[in-house]
């Protein structure tokens, strides 16, 4: 079957670093996406990984290990505006995305 | 402004009524998708279309139908609404040029309450 697991909720402090993990078991794999979704809004693209390793984009980085079925999103220098849900999604061979339930990140001052 | 629009923004619907959610994109994307998002669950694919004139069923297609008469529009119809269809519905599109590193772009969503 297809399964993507993320923590339901995490709390972090403004200015700190937080790592959001995602593990997956899917029948096909053609890349892993991370999206950000603020409350009441649509998801927006953050990152895409298809090869093992770390992709860095400003304050956000995403890591992938295909052999372990594991990814994480690293957010540095947290700001209050980073309070949102972070969605992990695996792309299958038909270009369709299989979504995790999302991790709600709460940032405290 | 380029992007995806959805209508209505929100709707309260009596059970048994028919409803069409509209989705229009102006990016000339080939692929379009309809998802529903429920609390505690991930986005679930209802129907998709890889190109104008074709459609396919996703994970949760029962009770829903779609059409893709042209590139820009991808309406979703609930033939006879039931309370379990209360959800937030997102339309999304992707360029569909054949590469895997293509982002799906989302519309603002339609919040539907079926009573």
PDB file of C-alpha atoms in Angstrom:
ATOM      1  CA  UNK A   1       0.000   0.000   0.000  1.00  0.00           C
ATOM      2  CA  UNK A   2       0.885   3.655  -0.051  1.00  0.00           C
ATOM      3  CA  UNK A   3       1.775   5.362   3.184  1.00  0.00           C
ATOM      4  CA  UNK A   4       3.293   8.711   4.052  1.00  0.00           C
ATOM      5  CA  UNK A   5       3.889   9.623   7.693  1.00  0.00           C
ATOM      6  CA  UNK A   6       4.577  13.016   9.222  1.00  0.00           C
ATOM      7  CA  UNK A   7       4.225  14.271  12.799  1.00  0.00           C
ATOM      8  CA  UNK A   8       0.850  15.881  13.359  1.00  0.00           C
ATOM      9  CA  UNK A   9       2.110  18.968  15.158  1.00  0.00           C
ATOM     10  CA  UNK A  10       5.386  20.568  16.209  1.00  0.00           C
ATOM     11  CA  UNK A  11       6.217  23.642  18.263  1.00  0.00           C
ATOM     12  CA  UNK A  12       9.355  25.762  17.934  1.00  0.00           C
ATOM     13  CA  UNK A  13      10.668  29.120  19.062  1.00  0.00           C
ATOM     14  CA  UNK A  14      11.170  32.170  16.889  1.00  0.00           C
ATOM     15  CA  UNK A  15      14.772  32.336  15.671  1.00  0.00           C
ATOM     16  CA  UNK A  16      15.398  28.632  16.232  1.00  0.00           C
ATOM     17  CA  UNK A  17      15.770  25.699  13.814  1.00  0.00           C
ATOM     18  CA  UNK A  18      13.184  22.973  13.292  1.00  0.00           C
ATOM     19  CA  UNK A  19      13.286  19.713  11.338  1.00  0.00           C
ATOM     20  CA  UNK A  20      10.077  18.157  10.027  1.00  0.00           C
ATOM     21  CA  UNK A  21      10.406  14.499   9.097  1.00  0.00           C
ATOM     22  CA  UNK A  22       8.538  12.505   6.484  1.00  0.00           C
ATOM     23  CA  UNK A  23       8.747   8.763   5.915  1.00  0.00           C
ATOM     24  CA  UNK A  24       7.139   7.040   2.978  1.00  0.00           C
ATOM     25  CA  UNK A  25       6.300   3.642   1.557  1.00  0.00           C
ATOM     26  CA  UNK A  26       4.960   3.903  -1.973  1.00  0.00           C
ATOM     27  CA  UNK A  27       4.750   1.581  -4.947  1.00  0.00           C
ATOM     28  CA  UNK A  28       6.571   4.055  -7.180  1.00  0.00           C
ATOM     29  CA  UNK A  29       8.829   7.036  -6.612  1.00  0.00           C
ATOM     30  CA  UNK A  30       9.560   9.948  -8.899  1.00  0.00           C
ATOM     31  CA  UNK A  31      10.457  12.647  -6.479  1.00  0.00           C
ATOM     32  CA  UNK A  32       9.266  14.135  -3.223  1.00  0.00           C
ATOM     33  CA  UNK A  33       7.687  17.548  -2.799  1.00  0.00           C
ATOM     34  CA  UNK A  34       7.275  19.794   0.208  1.00  0.00           C
ATOM     35  CA  UNK A  35       4.489  22.350   0.285  1.00  0.00           C
ATOM     36  CA  UNK A  36       3.580  25.044   2.787  1.00  0.00           C
ATOM     37  CA  UNK A  37      -0.047  25.745   3.639  1.00  0.00           C
ATOM     38  CA  UNK A  38      -1.132  28.659   5.812  1.00  0.00           C
ATOM     39  CA  UNK A  39      -4.473  28.280   7.588  1.00  0.00           C
ATOM     40  CA  UNK A  40      -7.358  28.893   5.220  1.00  0.00           C
ATOM     41  CA  UNK A  41      -5.121  29.119   2.174  1.00  0.00           C
ATOM     42  CA  UNK A  42      -3.952  26.910  -0.677  1.00  0.00           C
ATOM     43  CA  UNK A  43      -0.736  24.862  -0.554  1.00  0.00           C
ATOM     44  CA  UNK A  44       2.298  26.524  -2.139  1.00  0.00           C
ATOM     45  CA  UNK A  45       5.435  24.800  -3.420  1.00  0.00           C
ATOM     46  CA  UNK A  46       8.590  24.797  -1.294  1.00  0.00           C
ATOM     47  CA  UNK A  47      10.953  22.141  -2.638  1.00  0.00           C
ATOM     48  CA  UNK A  48      11.464  19.059  -4.806  1.00  0.00           C
ATOM     49  CA  UNK A  49      13.975  16.255  -4.270  1.00  0.00           C
ATOM     50  CA  UNK A  50      14.523  13.310  -6.576  1.00  0.00           C
ATOM     51  CA  UNK A  51      18.161  12.453  -5.834  1.00  0.00           C
ATOM     52  CA  UNK A  52      19.634  11.671  -2.416  1.00  0.00           C
ATOM     53  CA  UNK A  53      21.062  14.599  -0.555  1.00  0.00           C
ATOM     54  CA  UNK A  54      20.325  18.085   0.609  1.00  0.00           C
ATOM     55  CA  UNK A  55      18.744  20.885  -1.420  1.00  0.00           C
ATOM     56  CA  UNK A  56      19.122  24.330   0.092  1.00  0.00           C
ATOM     57  CA  UNK A  57      16.925  27.300  -0.666  1.00  0.00           C
ATOM     58  CA  UNK A  58      17.505  30.252   1.611  1.00  0.00           C
ATOM     59  CA  UNK A  59      16.221  29.500   5.115  1.00  0.00           C
ATOM     60  CA  UNK A  60      14.647  26.242   3.941  1.00  0.00           C
ATOM     61  CA  UNK A  61      16.460  22.999   3.108  1.00  0.00           C
ATOM     62  CA  UNK A  62      15.108  19.596   2.149  1.00  0.00           C
ATOM     63  CA  UNK A  63      16.860  16.251   2.421  1.00  0.00           C
ATOM     64  CA  UNK A  64      16.087  12.917   0.783  1.00  0.00           C
ATOM     65  CA  UNK A  65      17.270   9.345   1.384  1.00  0.00           C
ATOM     66  CA  UNK A  66      15.588   7.039  -1.124  1.00  0.00           C
ATOM     67  CA  UNK A  67      17.032   3.868   0.407  1.00  0.00           C
ATOM     68  CA  UNK A  68      15.494   4.762   3.771  1.00  0.00           C
ATOM     69  CA  UNK A  69      12.229   6.175   2.407  1.00  0.00           C
ATOM     70  CA  UNK A  70      12.916   9.319   4.373  1.00  0.00           C
ATOM     71  CA  UNK A  71      12.928  13.063   3.879  1.00  0.00           C
ATOM     72  CA  UNK A  72      13.080  16.077   6.108  1.00  0.00           C
ATOM     73  CA  UNK A  73      12.422  19.779   5.759  1.00  0.00           C
ATOM     74  CA  UNK A  74      14.738  22.030   7.750  1.00  0.00           C
ATOM     75  CA  UNK A  75      13.657  25.551   8.580  1.00  0.00           C
ATOM     76  CA  UNK A  76      16.277  27.929   9.985  1.00  0.00           C
ATOM     77  CA  UNK A  77      15.950  31.318  11.698  1.00  0.00           C
ATOM     78  CA  UNK A  78      12.275  30.712  12.287  1.00  0.00           C
ATOM     79  CA  UNK A  79       9.926  33.631  11.847  1.00  0.00           C
ATOM     80  CA  UNK A  80       6.349  33.986  13.066  1.00  0.00           C
ATOM     81  CA  UNK A  81       5.174  33.857   9.451  1.00  0.00           C
ATOM     82  CA  UNK A  82       6.519  30.290   9.228  1.00  0.00           C
ATOM     83  CA  UNK A  83       3.574  29.154  11.353  1.00  0.00           C
ATOM     84  CA  UNK A  84       1.759  26.921   8.879  1.00  0.00           C
ATOM     85  CA  UNK A  85       1.210  23.320   7.908  1.00  0.00           C
ATOM     86  CA  UNK A  86       3.944  21.578   5.940  1.00  0.00           C
ATOM     87  CA  UNK A  87       2.844  18.883   3.522  1.00  0.00           C
ATOM     88  CA  UNK A  88       5.040  16.065   2.235  1.00  0.00           C
ATOM     89  CA  UNK A  89       4.021  14.444  -1.065  1.00  0.00           C
ATOM     90  CA  UNK A  90       5.545  11.623  -3.126  1.00  0.00           C
ATOM     91  CA  UNK A  91       5.131  11.649  -6.892  1.00  0.00           C
ATOM     92  CA  UNK A  92       4.336   8.326  -8.519  1.00  0.00           C
ATOM     93  CA  UNK A  93       5.131   7.168 -12.047  1.00  0.00           C
ATOM     94  CA  UNK A  94       1.873   8.713 -13.340  1.00  0.00           C
ATOM     95  CA  UNK A  95       2.880  12.195 -12.110  1.00  0.00           C
ATOM     96  CA  UNK A  96       0.285  11.979  -9.367  1.00  0.00           C
ATOM     97  CA  UNK A  97       1.061  13.118  -5.838  1.00  0.00           C
ATOM     98  CA  UNK A  98       0.412  11.001  -2.763  1.00  0.00           C
ATOM     99  CA  UNK A  99       0.082  13.297   0.223  1.00  0.00           C
ATOM    100  CA  UNK A 100       0.909  13.021   3.888  1.00  0.00           C
ATOM    101  CA  UNK A 101      -1.587  14.501   6.353  1.00  0.00           C
ATOM    102  CA  UNK A 102       0.695  17.464   7.017  1.00  0.00           C
ATOM    103  CA  UNK A 103       2.582  18.803  10.022  1.00  0.00           C
ATOM    104  CA  UNK A 104       1.198  21.857  11.785  1.00  0.00           C
ATOM    105  CA  UNK A 105       4.117  24.021  12.913  1.00  0.00           C
ATOM    106  CA  UNK A 106       3.465  26.457  15.740  1.00  0.00           C
ATOM    107  CA  UNK A 107       6.056  29.198  16.295  1.00  0.00           C
ATOM    108  CA  UNK A 108       6.229  30.823  19.728  1.00  0.00           C
ATOM    109  CA  UNK A 109       7.892  34.180  20.435  1.00  0.00           C
TER     110      UNK A 109
ATOM    111  CA  UNK B   1      -3.081  37.804 -13.269  1.00  0.00           C
ATOM    112  CA  UNK B   2      -1.888  34.306 -14.146  1.00  0.00           C
ATOM    113  CA  UNK B   3      -3.111  31.465 -11.978  1.00  0.00           C
ATOM    114  CA  UNK B   4      -6.064  29.327 -11.039  1.00  0.00           C
ATOM    115  CA  UNK B   5      -9.456  30.614 -10.013  1.00  0.00           C
ATOM    116  CA  UNK B   6     -12.187  28.637  -8.283  1.00  0.00           C
ATOM    117  CA  UNK B   7     -15.836  29.455  -7.731  1.00  0.00           C
ATOM    118  CA  UNK B   8     -17.678  29.686  -5.493  1.00  0.00           C
ATOM    119  CA  UNK B   9     -15.392  30.562  -2.570  1.00  0.00           C
ATOM    120  CA  UNK B  10     -17.785  28.847  -0.205  1.00  0.00           C
ATOM    121  CA  UNK B  11     -21.205  27.246  -0.355  1.00  0.00           C
ATOM    122  CA  UNK B  12     -23.824  25.764   1.942  1.00  0.00           C
ATOM    123  CA  UNK B  13     -25.764  23.061   0.136  1.00  0.00           C
ATOM    124  CA  UNK B  14     -28.771  20.968   1.039  1.00  0.00           C
ATOM    125  CA  UNK B  15     -28.261  17.231   0.818  1.00  0.00           C
ATOM    126  CA  UNK B  16     -29.540  15.795  -2.428  1.00  0.00           C
ATOM    127  CA  UNK B  17     -28.852  18.926  -4.443  1.00  0.00           C
ATOM    128  CA  UNK B  18     -26.614  19.025  -7.505  1.00  0.00           C
ATOM    129  CA  UNK B  19     -23.604  21.342  -7.433  1.00  0.00           C
ATOM    130  CA  UNK B  20     -20.813  22.241  -9.835  1.00  0.00           C
ATOM    131  CA  UNK B  21     -17.538  23.651  -8.583  1.00  0.00           C
ATOM    132  CA  UNK B  22     -15.737  25.679 -11.195  1.00  0.00           C
ATOM    133  CA  UNK B  23     -12.018  25.799 -11.882  1.00  0.00           C
ATOM    134  CA  UNK B  24     -10.243  27.868 -14.532  1.00  0.00           C
ATOM    135  CA  UNK B  25      -6.523  28.272 -15.194  1.00  0.00           C
ATOM    136  CA  UNK B  26      -4.818  30.678 -17.590  1.00  0.00           C
ATOM    137  CA  UNK B  27      -1.359  29.092 -17.604  1.00  0.00           C
ATOM    138  CA  UNK B  28      -2.133  26.758 -20.526  1.00  0.00           C
ATOM    139  CA  UNK B  29      -1.279  23.788 -18.324  1.00  0.00           C
ATOM    140  CA  UNK B  30      -2.096  20.362 -19.705  1.00  0.00           C
ATOM    141  CA  UNK B  31      -2.775  18.544 -16.433  1.00  0.00           C
ATOM    142  CA  UNK B  32      -5.452  19.456 -13.905  1.00  0.00           C
ATOM    143  CA  UNK B  33      -6.559  17.896 -10.626  1.00  0.00           C
ATOM    144  CA  UNK B  34      -9.341  18.016  -8.072  1.00  0.00           C
ATOM    145  CA  UNK B  35      -8.549  17.281  -4.424  1.00  0.00           C
ATOM    146  CA  UNK B  36     -10.517  17.330  -1.228  1.00  0.00           C
ATOM    147  CA  UNK B  37      -8.903  18.202   2.082  1.00  0.00           C
ATOM    148  CA  UNK B  38     -10.377  17.070   5.378  1.00  0.00           C
ATOM    149  CA  UNK B  39      -9.051  17.699   8.875  1.00  0.00           C
ATOM    150  CA  UNK B  40      -6.447  15.125   9.860  1.00  0.00           C
ATOM    151  CA  UNK B  41      -6.240  13.653   6.385  1.00  0.00           C
ATOM    152  CA  UNK B  42      -3.933  14.485   3.527  1.00  0.00           C
ATOM    153  CA  UNK B  43      -5.109  15.905   0.253  1.00  0.00           C
ATOM    154  CA  UNK B  44      -7.010  13.166  -1.549  1.00  0.00           C
ATOM    155  CA  UNK B  45      -7.274  13.061  -5.325  1.00  0.00           C
ATOM    156  CA  UNK B  46     -10.841  12.929  -6.660  1.00  0.00           C
ATOM    157  CA  UNK B  47     -10.341  13.139 -10.427  1.00  0.00           C
ATOM    158  CA  UNK B  48      -7.618  14.272 -12.766  1.00  0.00           C
ATOM    159  CA  UNK B  49      -7.086  15.176 -16.405  1.00  0.00           C
ATOM    160  CA  UNK B  50      -3.719  14.827 -18.132  1.00  0.00           C
ATOM    161  CA  UNK B  51      -4.848  16.785 -21.180  1.00  0.00           C
ATOM    162  CA  UNK B  52      -7.976  18.342 -22.650  1.00  0.00           C
ATOM    163  CA  UNK B  53     -10.508  15.692 -23.614  1.00  0.00           C
ATOM    164  CA  UNK B  54      -9.294  13.067 -21.132  1.00  0.00           C
ATOM    165  CA  UNK B  55     -10.131  12.411 -17.486  1.00  0.00           C
ATOM    166  CA  UNK B  56      -9.295   9.775 -14.902  1.00  0.00           C
ATOM    167  CA  UNK B  57     -10.403   8.640 -11.465  1.00  0.00           C
ATOM    168  CA  UNK B  58      -8.358   9.328  -8.386  1.00  0.00           C
ATOM    169  CA  UNK B  59      -8.463   7.854  -4.906  1.00  0.00           C
ATOM    170  CA  UNK B  60     -11.984   9.030  -3.957  1.00  0.00           C
ATOM    171  CA  UNK B  61     -14.078   9.493  -7.139  1.00  0.00           C
ATOM    172  CA  UNK B  62     -17.457   8.177  -5.964  1.00  0.00           C
ATOM    173  CA  UNK B  63     -20.209  10.791  -6.051  1.00  0.00           C
ATOM    174  CA  UNK B  64     -18.190  13.148  -8.250  1.00  0.00           C
ATOM    175  CA  UNK B  65     -17.809  13.657 -11.990  1.00  0.00           C
ATOM    176  CA  UNK B  66     -15.602  15.916 -14.116  1.00  0.00           C
ATOM    177  CA  UNK B  67     -15.250  17.052 -17.691  1.00  0.00           C
ATOM    178  CA  UNK B  68     -12.395  18.660 -19.623  1.00  0.00           C
ATOM    179  CA  UNK B  69     -13.817  20.206 -22.764  1.00  0.00           C
ATOM    180  CA  UNK B  70     -10.903  22.622 -23.167  1.00  0.00           C
ATOM    181  CA  UNK B  71      -7.470  23.344 -21.675  1.00  0.00           C
ATOM    182  CA  UNK B  72      -8.573  26.074 -19.280  1.00  0.00           C
ATOM    183  CA  UNK B  73     -11.648  24.687 -17.504  1.00  0.00           C
ATOM    184  CA  UNK B  74     -12.084  21.651 -15.271  1.00  0.00           C
ATOM    185  CA  UNK B  75     -15.464  21.657 -13.473  1.00  0.00           C
ATOM    186  CA  UNK B  76     -16.293  19.192 -10.696  1.00  0.00           C
ATOM    187  CA  UNK B  77     -19.920  18.099 -10.263  1.00  0.00           C
ATOM    188  CA  UNK B  78     -21.572  16.557  -7.248  1.00  0.00           C
ATOM    189  CA  UNK B  79     -24.632  14.849  -8.688  1.00  0.00           C
ATOM    190  CA  UNK B  80     -26.516  14.485  -5.396  1.00  0.00           C
ATOM    191  CA  UNK B  81     -24.640  15.950  -2.450  1.00  0.00           C
ATOM    192  CA  UNK B  82     -24.308  14.058   0.842  1.00  0.00           C
ATOM    193  CA  UNK B  83     -23.017  15.358   4.205  1.00  0.00           C
ATOM    194  CA  UNK B  84     -19.794  13.324   3.870  1.00  0.00           C
ATOM    195  CA  UNK B  85     -18.886  15.558   0.934  1.00  0.00           C
ATOM    196  CA  UNK B  86     -18.477  18.481   3.316  1.00  0.00           C
ATOM    197  CA  UNK B  87     -14.865  19.468   2.731  1.00  0.00           C
ATOM    198  CA  UNK B  88     -12.490  21.999   1.244  1.00  0.00           C
ATOM    199  CA  UNK B  89     -11.997  21.379  -2.457  1.00  0.00           C
ATOM    200  CA  UNK B  90      -8.827  22.411  -4.249  1.00  0.00           C
ATOM    201  CA  UNK B  91      -8.233  22.511  -7.958  1.00  0.00           C
ATOM    202  CA  UNK B  92      -4.612  22.273  -9.125  1.00  0.00           C
ATOM    203  CA  UNK B  93      -2.739  22.294 -12.404  1.00  0.00           C
ATOM    204  CA  UNK B  94       0.649  21.220 -13.710  1.00  0.00           C
ATOM    205  CA  UNK B  95       2.363  22.070 -16.981  1.00  0.00           C
ATOM    206  CA  UNK B  96       2.356  18.428 -18.062  1.00  0.00           C
ATOM    207  CA  UNK B  97       5.269  18.676 -20.474  1.00  0.00           C
ATOM    208  CA  UNK B  98       6.569  15.245 -19.501  1.00  0.00           C
ATOM    209  CA  UNK B  99       9.177  16.047 -16.865  1.00  0.00           C
ATOM    210  CA  UNK B 100       8.861  14.957 -13.248  1.00  0.00           C
ATOM    211  CA  UNK B 101      10.130  18.200 -11.714  1.00  0.00           C
ATOM    212  CA  UNK B 102       6.916  20.061 -12.362  1.00  0.00           C
ATOM    213  CA  UNK B 103       5.119  21.844  -9.580  1.00  0.00           C
ATOM    214  CA  UNK B 104       1.403  21.568  -9.031  1.00  0.00           C
ATOM    215  CA  UNK B 105      -0.170  24.986  -8.580  1.00  0.00           C
ATOM    216  CA  UNK B 106      -3.304  25.289  -6.482  1.00  0.00           C
ATOM    217  CA  UNK B 107      -6.402  27.419  -6.666  1.00  0.00           C
ATOM    218  CA  UNK B 108      -7.698  29.182  -3.520  1.00  0.00           C
ATOM    219  CA  UNK B 109     -10.193  26.429  -2.702  1.00  0.00           C
ATOM    220  CA  UNK B 110     -13.955  26.082  -2.280  1.00  0.00           C
ATOM    221  CA  UNK B 111     -15.346  25.439   1.192  1.00  0.00           C
ATOM    222  CA  UNK B 112     -18.451  23.285   0.904  1.00  0.00           C
ATOM    223  CA  UNK B 113     -20.869  22.452   3.695  1.00  0.00           C
ATOM    224  CA  UNK B 114     -23.562  19.880   2.938  1.00  0.00           C
ATOM    225  CA  UNK B 115     -26.448  19.795   5.387  1.00  0.00           C
TER     226      UNK B 115
END
